[in-house]
Amino acid sequence: MTDPRTVVVTGGSRGLGAGIVQSFLDSGDRVASCSRSSTPQVKEWEAEHPDRFLFVEADIADREQSTAFVKAVVAKWDSIDVLVNNAGVARDGILALLSDEDSDTVVDLNLKATIHLTKQVVRTMLARRSGRIVNISSITGLTGYRGLTVYGATKAAIDGFTRGLAREVGSRGITVNSIASGYLRTEMSHGLDEGQLNQIVRRTPAGRLGEPDDIARAVQFLVDERNDWLTGHVLVVDGGLTC
Amino acid sequence: MTDLQGSILALIQSLLERSDKADITVALDTPIHGDGLGLDSLETAELSAMLEDEFGTDPFGEGLMPETVAEIVAFYSSAGESGASVPA
């Protein structure tokens, strides 16, 4: 058993994020998470792991709240070993009918908030010359999916961010990778109708939608201390859908 | 030398040591870049992050671009002299 790490998972109150938080609590690490509001799951973790679970209500698309969240983590645990940029939002609808507000919401959270929060965290990692960053991306950023143009654009952008940052900080013991997730059975996929979901399952070699744990295991792999030669990569975890 | 100067010099020395530049002598009038400490952009970012870690704020993060060690010291001593508290 290695020493507990301090892990930040954005958007960890439900869905995929909650699965990733659970995975790091299970591996004995300290986990800090944030989202706009608490959930029964969050309350449960707070009661169960008061010493190694921290939750802050914060909308990271708001830079002040994002900064306050990172400062709260560093104040409590001094440094951050692992950052999982999971917070994201999808607004489905064909572009020609998508409101500017919806497209701004997606860009502001998925892209701008991720960049801002990562900047702050990578500074603490640079001061210590070690760290692991995983950006939760999507196969919609690789293949495109009708109704998810802006969402897919932010995810493709995040993959570019991953590669650039990996080059910047690679010499300082910090790795940066993306996971291009396939379609999961979480709330984020609720924009897809029954027919679309069935079609996805039919086209998926593994024959099912993904579960948060499918992604959480890949995150654990990428942030393993021994994996210091795996960086700047986009790991596709999609049951084979895009292979 | 004041405590503030001493702690900033020590912090810079530790950065140089881990960058395999321990042979460089640091003085107040040493330029940060070029012929002085020769910090590249990534090392400058590290210095900025280390200063913020130590003092809660840093001149680079405030948009200033100090050129010498003395200018870094001045950033913190002027914050103290004006009576302004250093933001956490």
GROMACS .gro file of C-alpha atoms in nm:
model
  331
    1MET     CA    1   0.000   0.000   0.000
    2THR     CA    2   0.145   0.333  -0.101
    3ASP     CA    3   0.103   0.648   0.108
    4PRO     CA    4  -0.235   0.815   0.071
    5ARG     CA    5  -0.239   1.076  -0.202
    6THR     CA    6  -0.440   1.395  -0.212
    7VAL     CA    7  -0.679   1.366  -0.504
    8VAL     CA    8  -0.900   1.642  -0.642
    9VAL     CA    9  -1.201   1.531  -0.845
   10THR     CA   10  -1.414   1.812  -0.984
   11GLY     CA   11  -1.787   1.750  -1.019
   12GLY     CA   12  -1.777   1.451  -0.785
   13SER     CA   13  -2.123   1.466  -0.634
   14ARG     CA   14  -2.295   1.235  -0.882
   15GLY     CA   15  -2.261   1.036  -1.202
   16LEU     CA   16  -1.913   0.955  -1.328
   17GLY     CA   17  -1.748   1.195  -1.082
   18ALA     CA   18  -1.906   1.016  -0.787
   19GLY     CA   19  -1.772   0.686  -0.921
   20ILE     CA   20  -1.421   0.833  -0.941
   21VAL     CA   21  -1.444   0.977  -0.588
   22GLN     CA   22  -1.558   0.638  -0.457
   23SER     CA   23  -1.271   0.467  -0.632
   24PHE     CA   24  -1.011   0.690  -0.462
   25LEU     CA   25  -1.180   0.658  -0.123
   26ASP     CA   26  -1.162   0.280  -0.176
   27SER     CA   27  -0.791   0.302  -0.259
   28GLY     CA   28  -0.728   0.478   0.073
   29ASP     CA   29  -0.656   0.825  -0.064
   30ARG     CA   30  -0.768   1.169   0.054
   31VAL     CA   31  -1.030   1.308  -0.182
   32ALA     CA   32  -1.148   1.664  -0.231
   33SER     CA   33  -1.439   1.734  -0.455
   34CYS     CA   34  -1.670   2.014  -0.551
   35SER     CA   35  -1.991   2.073  -0.734
   36ARG     CA   36  -2.260   2.334  -0.729
   37SER     CA   37  -2.463   2.152  -0.465
   38SER     CA   38  -2.425   1.867  -0.221
   39THR     CA   39  -2.603   1.533  -0.264
   40PRO     CA   40  -2.704   1.250  -0.028
   41GLN     CA   41  -2.397   1.063  -0.154
   42VAL     CA   42  -2.172   1.352  -0.055
   43LYS     CA   43  -2.331   1.367   0.293
   44GLU     CA   44  -2.266   0.996   0.329
   45TRP     CA   45  -1.896   1.033   0.241
   46GLU     CA   46  -1.864   1.329   0.478
   47ALA     CA   47  -2.001   1.117   0.762
   48GLU     CA   48  -1.803   0.807   0.669
   49HIS     CA   49  -1.465   0.967   0.597
   50PRO     CA   50  -1.447   1.296   0.788
   51ASP     CA   51  -1.066   1.291   0.784
   52ARG     CA   52  -1.009   1.216   0.419
   53PHE     CA   53  -1.305   1.352   0.229
   54LEU     CA   54  -1.356   1.722   0.168
   55PHE     CA   55  -1.648   1.866  -0.022
   56VAL     CA   56  -1.685   2.230  -0.117
   57GLU     CA   57  -1.997   2.368  -0.279
   58ALA     CA   58  -1.853   2.560  -0.570
   59ASP     CA   59  -1.937   2.642  -0.929
   60ILE     CA   60  -1.592   2.620  -1.085
   61ALA     CA   61  -1.710   2.815  -1.390
   62ASP     CA   62  -1.693   3.106  -1.144
   63ARG     CA   63  -1.321   3.179  -1.109
   64GLU     CA   64  -1.343   3.309  -0.754
   65GLN     CA   65  -1.525   2.998  -0.638
   66SER     CA   66  -1.278   2.780  -0.826
   67THR     CA   67  -0.983   2.956  -0.664
   68ALA     CA   68  -1.143   2.929  -0.320
   69PHE     CA   69  -1.191   2.555  -0.371
   70VAL     CA   70  -0.825   2.492  -0.460
   71LYS     CA   71  -0.709   2.708  -0.170
   72ALA     CA   72  -0.933   2.513   0.068
   73VAL     CA   73  -0.776   2.184  -0.044
   74VAL     CA   74  -0.420   2.315  -0.011
   75ALA     CA   75  -0.502   2.468   0.330
   76LYS     CA   76  -0.630   2.131   0.451
   77TRP     CA   77  -0.380   1.892   0.297
   78ASP     CA   78  -0.089   2.112   0.190
   79SER     CA   79  -0.046   1.979  -0.162
   80ILE     CA   80  -0.231   1.807  -0.445
   81ASP     CA   81  -0.096   1.485  -0.596
   82VAL     CA   82  -0.371   1.397  -0.841
   83LEU     CA   83  -0.618   1.614  -1.031
   84VAL     CA   84  -0.911   1.460  -1.216
   85ASN     CA   85  -1.091   1.720  -1.425
   86ASN     CA   86  -1.429   1.558  -1.445
   87ALA     CA   87  -1.677   1.845  -1.408
   88GLY     CA   88  -1.864   1.894  -1.729
   89VAL     CA   89  -2.201   1.965  -1.874
   90ALA     CA   90  -2.374   1.856  -2.193
   91ARG     CA   91  -2.646   2.053  -2.367
   92ASP     CA   92  -2.779   1.849  -2.652
   93GLY     CA   93  -2.952   1.988  -2.956
   94ILE     CA   94  -2.856   2.053  -3.313
   95LEU     CA   95  -2.636   2.355  -3.352
   96ALA     CA   96  -2.879   2.545  -3.571
   97LEU     CA   97  -3.123   2.548  -3.281
   98LEU     CA   98  -2.883   2.566  -2.987
   99SER     CA   99  -2.913   2.882  -2.781
  100ASP     CA  100  -2.604   3.095  -2.729
  101GLU     CA  101  -2.661   3.063  -2.354
  102ASP     CA  102  -2.644   2.685  -2.374
  103SER     CA  103  -2.332   2.687  -2.584
  104ASP     CA  104  -2.166   2.939  -2.349
  105THR     CA  105  -2.256   2.723  -2.049
  106VAL     CA  106  -2.083   2.423  -2.206
  107VAL     CA  107  -1.770   2.615  -2.308
  108ASP     CA  108  -1.749   2.797  -1.974
  109LEU     CA  109  -1.756   2.482  -1.763
  110ASN     CA  110  -1.602   2.213  -1.982
  111LEU     CA  111  -1.318   2.423  -2.119
  112LYS     CA  112  -1.260   2.754  -1.943
  113ALA     CA  113  -1.322   2.624  -1.592
  114THR     CA  114  -1.098   2.324  -1.654
  115ILE     CA  115  -0.816   2.547  -1.777
  116HIS     CA  116  -0.847   2.785  -1.483
  117LEU     CA  117  -0.859   2.515  -1.218
  118THR     CA  118  -0.574   2.319  -1.376
  119LYS     CA  119  -0.356   2.630  -1.385
  120GLN     CA  120  -0.389   2.670  -1.011
  121VAL     CA  121  -0.332   2.304  -0.933
  122VAL     CA  122  -0.037   2.264  -1.168
  123ARG     CA  123   0.135   2.549  -0.982
  124THR     CA  124   0.125   2.351  -0.658
  125MET     CA  125   0.248   2.045  -0.850
  126LEU     CA  126   0.535   2.246  -1.004
  127ALA     CA  127   0.643   2.367  -0.661
  128ARG     CA  128   0.687   1.999  -0.564
  129ARG     CA  129   0.782   1.862  -0.903
  130SER     CA  130   0.533   1.581  -0.905
  131GLY     CA  131   0.173   1.525  -1.001
  132ARG     CA  132  -0.081   1.340  -1.209
  133ILE     CA  133  -0.353   1.510  -1.411
  134VAL     CA  134  -0.634   1.330  -1.590
  135ASN     CA  135  -0.886   1.515  -1.802
  136ILE     CA  136  -1.216   1.342  -1.859
  137SER     CA  137  -1.283   1.382  -2.227
  138SER     CA  138  -1.523   1.209  -2.459
  139ILE     CA  139  -1.530   1.010  -2.778
  140THR     CA  140  -1.756   1.286  -2.911
  141GLY     CA  141  -1.440   1.495  -2.930
  142LEU     CA  142  -1.280   1.230  -3.152
  143THR     CA  143  -1.563   1.116  -3.377
  144GLY     CA  144  -1.830   1.382  -3.348
  145TYR     CA  145  -2.189   1.312  -3.259
  146ARG     CA  146  -2.494   1.491  -3.391
  147GLY     CA  147  -2.658   1.703  -3.124
  148LEU     CA  148  -2.333   1.732  -2.930
  149THR     CA  149  -2.133   1.970  -3.148
  150VAL     CA  150  -2.032   2.220  -2.882
  151TYR     CA  151  -1.983   1.952  -2.619
  152GLY     CA  152  -1.762   1.757  -2.861
  153ALA     CA  153  -1.571   2.074  -2.948
  154THR     CA  154  -1.488   2.137  -2.581
  155LYS     CA  155  -1.371   1.778  -2.539
  156ALA     CA  156  -1.149   1.795  -2.849
  157ALA     CA  157  -1.009   2.118  -2.707
  158ILE     CA  158  -0.941   1.948  -2.374
  159ASP     CA  159  -0.743   1.678  -2.557
  160GLY     CA  160  -0.532   1.952  -2.715
  161PHE     CA  161  -0.488   2.108  -2.372
  162THR     CA  162  -0.374   1.770  -2.240
  163ARG     CA  163  -0.103   1.739  -2.505
  164GLY     CA  164   0.027   2.094  -2.468
  165LEU     CA  165   0.041   2.079  -2.090
  166ALA     CA  166   0.203   1.734  -2.099
  167ARG     CA  167   0.488   1.886  -2.299
  168GLU     CA  168   0.514   2.187  -2.070
  169VAL     CA  169   0.544   2.003  -1.741
  170GLY     CA  170   0.675   1.663  -1.845
  171SER     CA  171   1.027   1.743  -1.727
  172ARG     CA  172   0.892   1.816  -1.379
  173GLY     CA  173   0.752   1.474  -1.295
  174ILE     CA  174   0.396   1.570  -1.387
  175THR     CA  175   0.195   1.362  -1.632
  176VAL     CA  176  -0.116   1.482  -1.813
  177ASN     CA  177  -0.354   1.248  -1.992
  178SER     CA  178  -0.711   1.241  -2.122
  179ILE     CA  179  -0.966   0.966  -2.104
  180ALA     CA  180  -1.203   0.975  -2.398
  181SER     CA  181  -1.502   0.815  -2.237
  182GLY     CA  182  -1.770   0.638  -2.433
  183TYR     CA  183  -2.138   0.657  -2.348
  184LEU     CA  184  -2.206   0.581  -1.985
  185ARG     CA  185  -2.525   0.493  -1.810
  186THR     CA  186  -2.523   0.819  -1.613
  187GLU     CA  187  -2.730   1.133  -1.611
  188MET     CA  188  -2.504   1.290  -1.873
  189SER     CA  189  -2.640   1.047  -2.132
  190HIS     CA  190  -2.997   1.142  -2.053
  191GLY     CA  191  -3.003   1.382  -2.345
  192LEU     CA  192  -2.992   1.079  -2.572
  193ASP     CA  193  -3.324   0.910  -2.638
  194GLU     CA  194  -3.397   0.540  -2.604
  195GLY     CA  195  -3.344   0.479  -2.975
  196GLN     CA  196  -3.005   0.648  -2.976
  197LEU     CA  197  -2.892   0.456  -2.668
  198ASN     CA  198  -3.003   0.124  -2.818
  199GLN     CA  199  -2.819   0.206  -3.136
  200ILE     CA  200  -2.504   0.283  -2.937
  201VAL     CA  201  -2.529  -0.049  -2.752
  202ARG     CA  202  -2.577  -0.239  -3.081
  203ARG     CA  203  -2.264  -0.078  -3.226
  204THR     CA  204  -2.053  -0.136  -2.915
  205PRO     CA  205  -1.838  -0.450  -2.933
  206ALA     CA  206  -1.858  -0.489  -2.555
  207GLY     CA  207  -2.236  -0.492  -2.591
  208ARG     CA  208  -2.331  -0.250  -2.317
  209LEU     CA  209  -2.311   0.112  -2.205
  210GLY     CA  210  -2.025   0.205  -1.974
  211GLU     CA  211  -2.036   0.230  -1.597
  212PRO     CA  212  -1.854   0.493  -1.389
  213ASP     CA  213  -1.627   0.217  -1.262
  214ASP     CA  214  -1.508   0.139  -1.617
  215ILE     CA  215  -1.367   0.492  -1.630
  216ALA     CA  216  -1.252   0.506  -1.268
  217ARG     CA  217  -1.027   0.203  -1.322
  218ALA     CA  218  -0.864   0.375  -1.620
  219VAL     CA  219  -0.811   0.688  -1.409
  220GLN     CA  220  -0.642   0.481  -1.137
  221PHE     CA  221  -0.414   0.330  -1.399
  222LEU     CA  222  -0.311   0.667  -1.542
  223VAL     CA  223  -0.237   0.819  -1.201
  224ASP     CA  224  -0.035   0.523  -1.075
  225GLU     CA  225   0.296   0.655  -0.945
  226ARG     CA  226   0.483   0.402  -1.155
  227ASN     CA  227   0.322   0.532  -1.475
  228ASP     CA  228   0.559   0.822  -1.522
  229TRP     CA  229   0.627   0.743  -1.887
  230LEU     CA  230   0.268   0.763  -2.000
  231THR     CA  231   0.180   1.124  -2.074
  232GLY     CA  232   0.011   1.339  -2.337
  233HIS     CA  233  -0.212   1.048  -2.427
  234VAL     CA  234  -0.583   1.023  -2.500
  235LEU     CA  235  -0.698   0.685  -2.373
  236VAL     CA  236  -1.022   0.574  -2.535
  237VAL     CA  237  -1.245   0.379  -2.296
  238ASP     CA  238  -1.565   0.309  -2.485
  239GLY     CA  239  -1.632  -0.064  -2.502
  240GLY     CA  240  -1.480  -0.060  -2.848
  241LEU     CA  241  -1.744   0.167  -3.002
  242THR     CA  242  -1.497   0.376  -3.200
  243CYS     CA  243  -1.237   0.110  -3.272
  244MET     CA  244   2.045   4.081   0.565
  245THR     CA  245   1.683   4.077   0.679
  246ASP     CA  246   1.486   3.758   0.748
  247LEU     CA  247   1.278   3.826   0.439
  248GLN     CA  248   1.585   3.856   0.217
  249GLY     CA  249   1.731   3.543   0.373
  250SER     CA  250   1.420   3.332   0.318
  251ILE     CA  251   1.381   3.447  -0.044
  252LEU     CA  252   1.749   3.376  -0.117
  253ALA     CA  253   1.715   3.031   0.043
  254LEU     CA  254   1.407   2.957  -0.164
  255ILE     CA  255   1.585   3.056  -0.486
  256GLN     CA  256   1.888   2.851  -0.384
  257SER     CA  257   1.669   2.543  -0.340
  258LEU     CA  258   1.518   2.596  -0.685
  259LEU     CA  259   1.867   2.624  -0.836
  260GLU     CA  260   1.981   2.310  -0.658
  261ARG     CA  261   1.705   2.097  -0.800
  262SER     CA  262   1.763   2.252  -1.144
  263ASP     CA  263   2.130   2.145  -1.131
  264LYS     CA  264   2.242   2.507  -1.109
  265ALA     CA  265   2.369   2.493  -0.752
  266ASP     CA  266   2.700   2.649  -0.856
  267ILE     CA  267   2.536   2.984  -0.925
  268THR     CA  268   2.584   3.240  -0.647
  269VAL     CA  269   2.268   3.427  -0.561
  270ALA     CA  270   2.289   3.789  -0.445
  271LEU     CA  271   2.029   4.062  -0.426
  272ASP     CA  272   2.143   4.225  -0.748
  273THR     CA  273   2.152   3.899  -0.945
  274PRO     CA  274   1.928   3.914  -1.252
  275ILE     CA  275   1.671   3.633  -1.262
  276HIS     CA  276   1.714   3.557  -1.630
  277GLY     CA  277   1.998   3.562  -1.881
  278ASP     CA  278   2.349   3.579  -1.735
  279GLY     CA  279   2.215   3.586  -1.381
  280LEU     CA  280   2.018   3.286  -1.260
  281GLY     CA  281   1.935   3.198  -1.618
  282LEU     CA  282   1.584   3.082  -1.531
  283ASP     CA  283   1.382   2.965  -1.829
  284SER     CA  284   1.004   3.015  -1.844
  285LEU     CA  285   0.924   2.689  -1.667
  286GLU     CA  286   1.174   2.759  -1.389
  287THR     CA  287   1.024   3.106  -1.356
  288ALA     CA  288   0.679   2.944  -1.318
  289GLU     CA  289   0.824   2.715  -1.050
  290LEU     CA  290   0.973   3.013  -0.867
  291SER     CA  291   0.637   3.190  -0.887
  292ALA     CA  292   0.457   2.884  -0.744
  293MET     CA  293   0.717   2.834  -0.470
  294LEU     CA  294   0.692   3.199  -0.365
  295GLU     CA  295   0.313   3.174  -0.353
  296ASP     CA  296   0.340   2.857  -0.146
  297GLU     CA  297   0.573   3.026   0.101
  298PHE     CA  298   0.422   3.374   0.123
  299GLY     CA  299   0.063   3.333   0.000
  300THR     CA  300   0.117   3.566  -0.294
  301ASP     CA  301   0.384   3.627  -0.556
  302PRO     CA  302   0.490   3.911  -0.781
  303PHE     CA  303   0.455   3.713  -1.107
  304GLY     CA  304   0.097   3.618  -1.017
  305GLU     CA  305   0.026   3.987  -0.960
  306GLY     CA  306   0.130   4.061  -1.316
  307LEU     CA  307   0.470   4.207  -1.222
  308MET     CA  308   0.785   4.083  -1.392
  309PRO     CA  309   1.068   4.129  -1.144
  310GLU     CA  310   1.409   4.130  -1.312
  311THR     CA  311   1.632   4.084  -1.010
  312VAL     CA  312   1.623   3.909  -0.675
  313ALA     CA  313   1.605   4.252  -0.511
  314GLU     CA  314   1.285   4.333  -0.701
  315ILE     CA  315   1.126   4.015  -0.563
  316VAL     CA  316   1.229   4.116  -0.210
  317ALA     CA  317   1.093   4.467  -0.275
  318PHE     CA  318   0.755   4.323  -0.372
  319TYR     CA  319   0.717   4.165  -0.029
  320SER     CA  320   0.876   4.442   0.175
  321SER     CA  321   0.658   4.708   0.012
  322ALA     CA  322   0.352   4.496   0.091
  323GLY     CA  323   0.468   4.500   0.454
  324GLU     CA  324   0.563   4.869   0.467
  325SER     CA  325   0.232   4.992   0.329
  326GLY     CA  326   0.064   4.807   0.611
  327ALA     CA  327  -0.128   4.599   0.360
  328SER     CA  328  -0.171   4.243   0.471
  329VAL     CA  329  -0.034   3.982   0.238
  330PRO     CA  330  -0.334   3.806   0.086
  331ALA     CA  331  -0.352   3.442   0.182
   0.00000   0.00000   0.00000
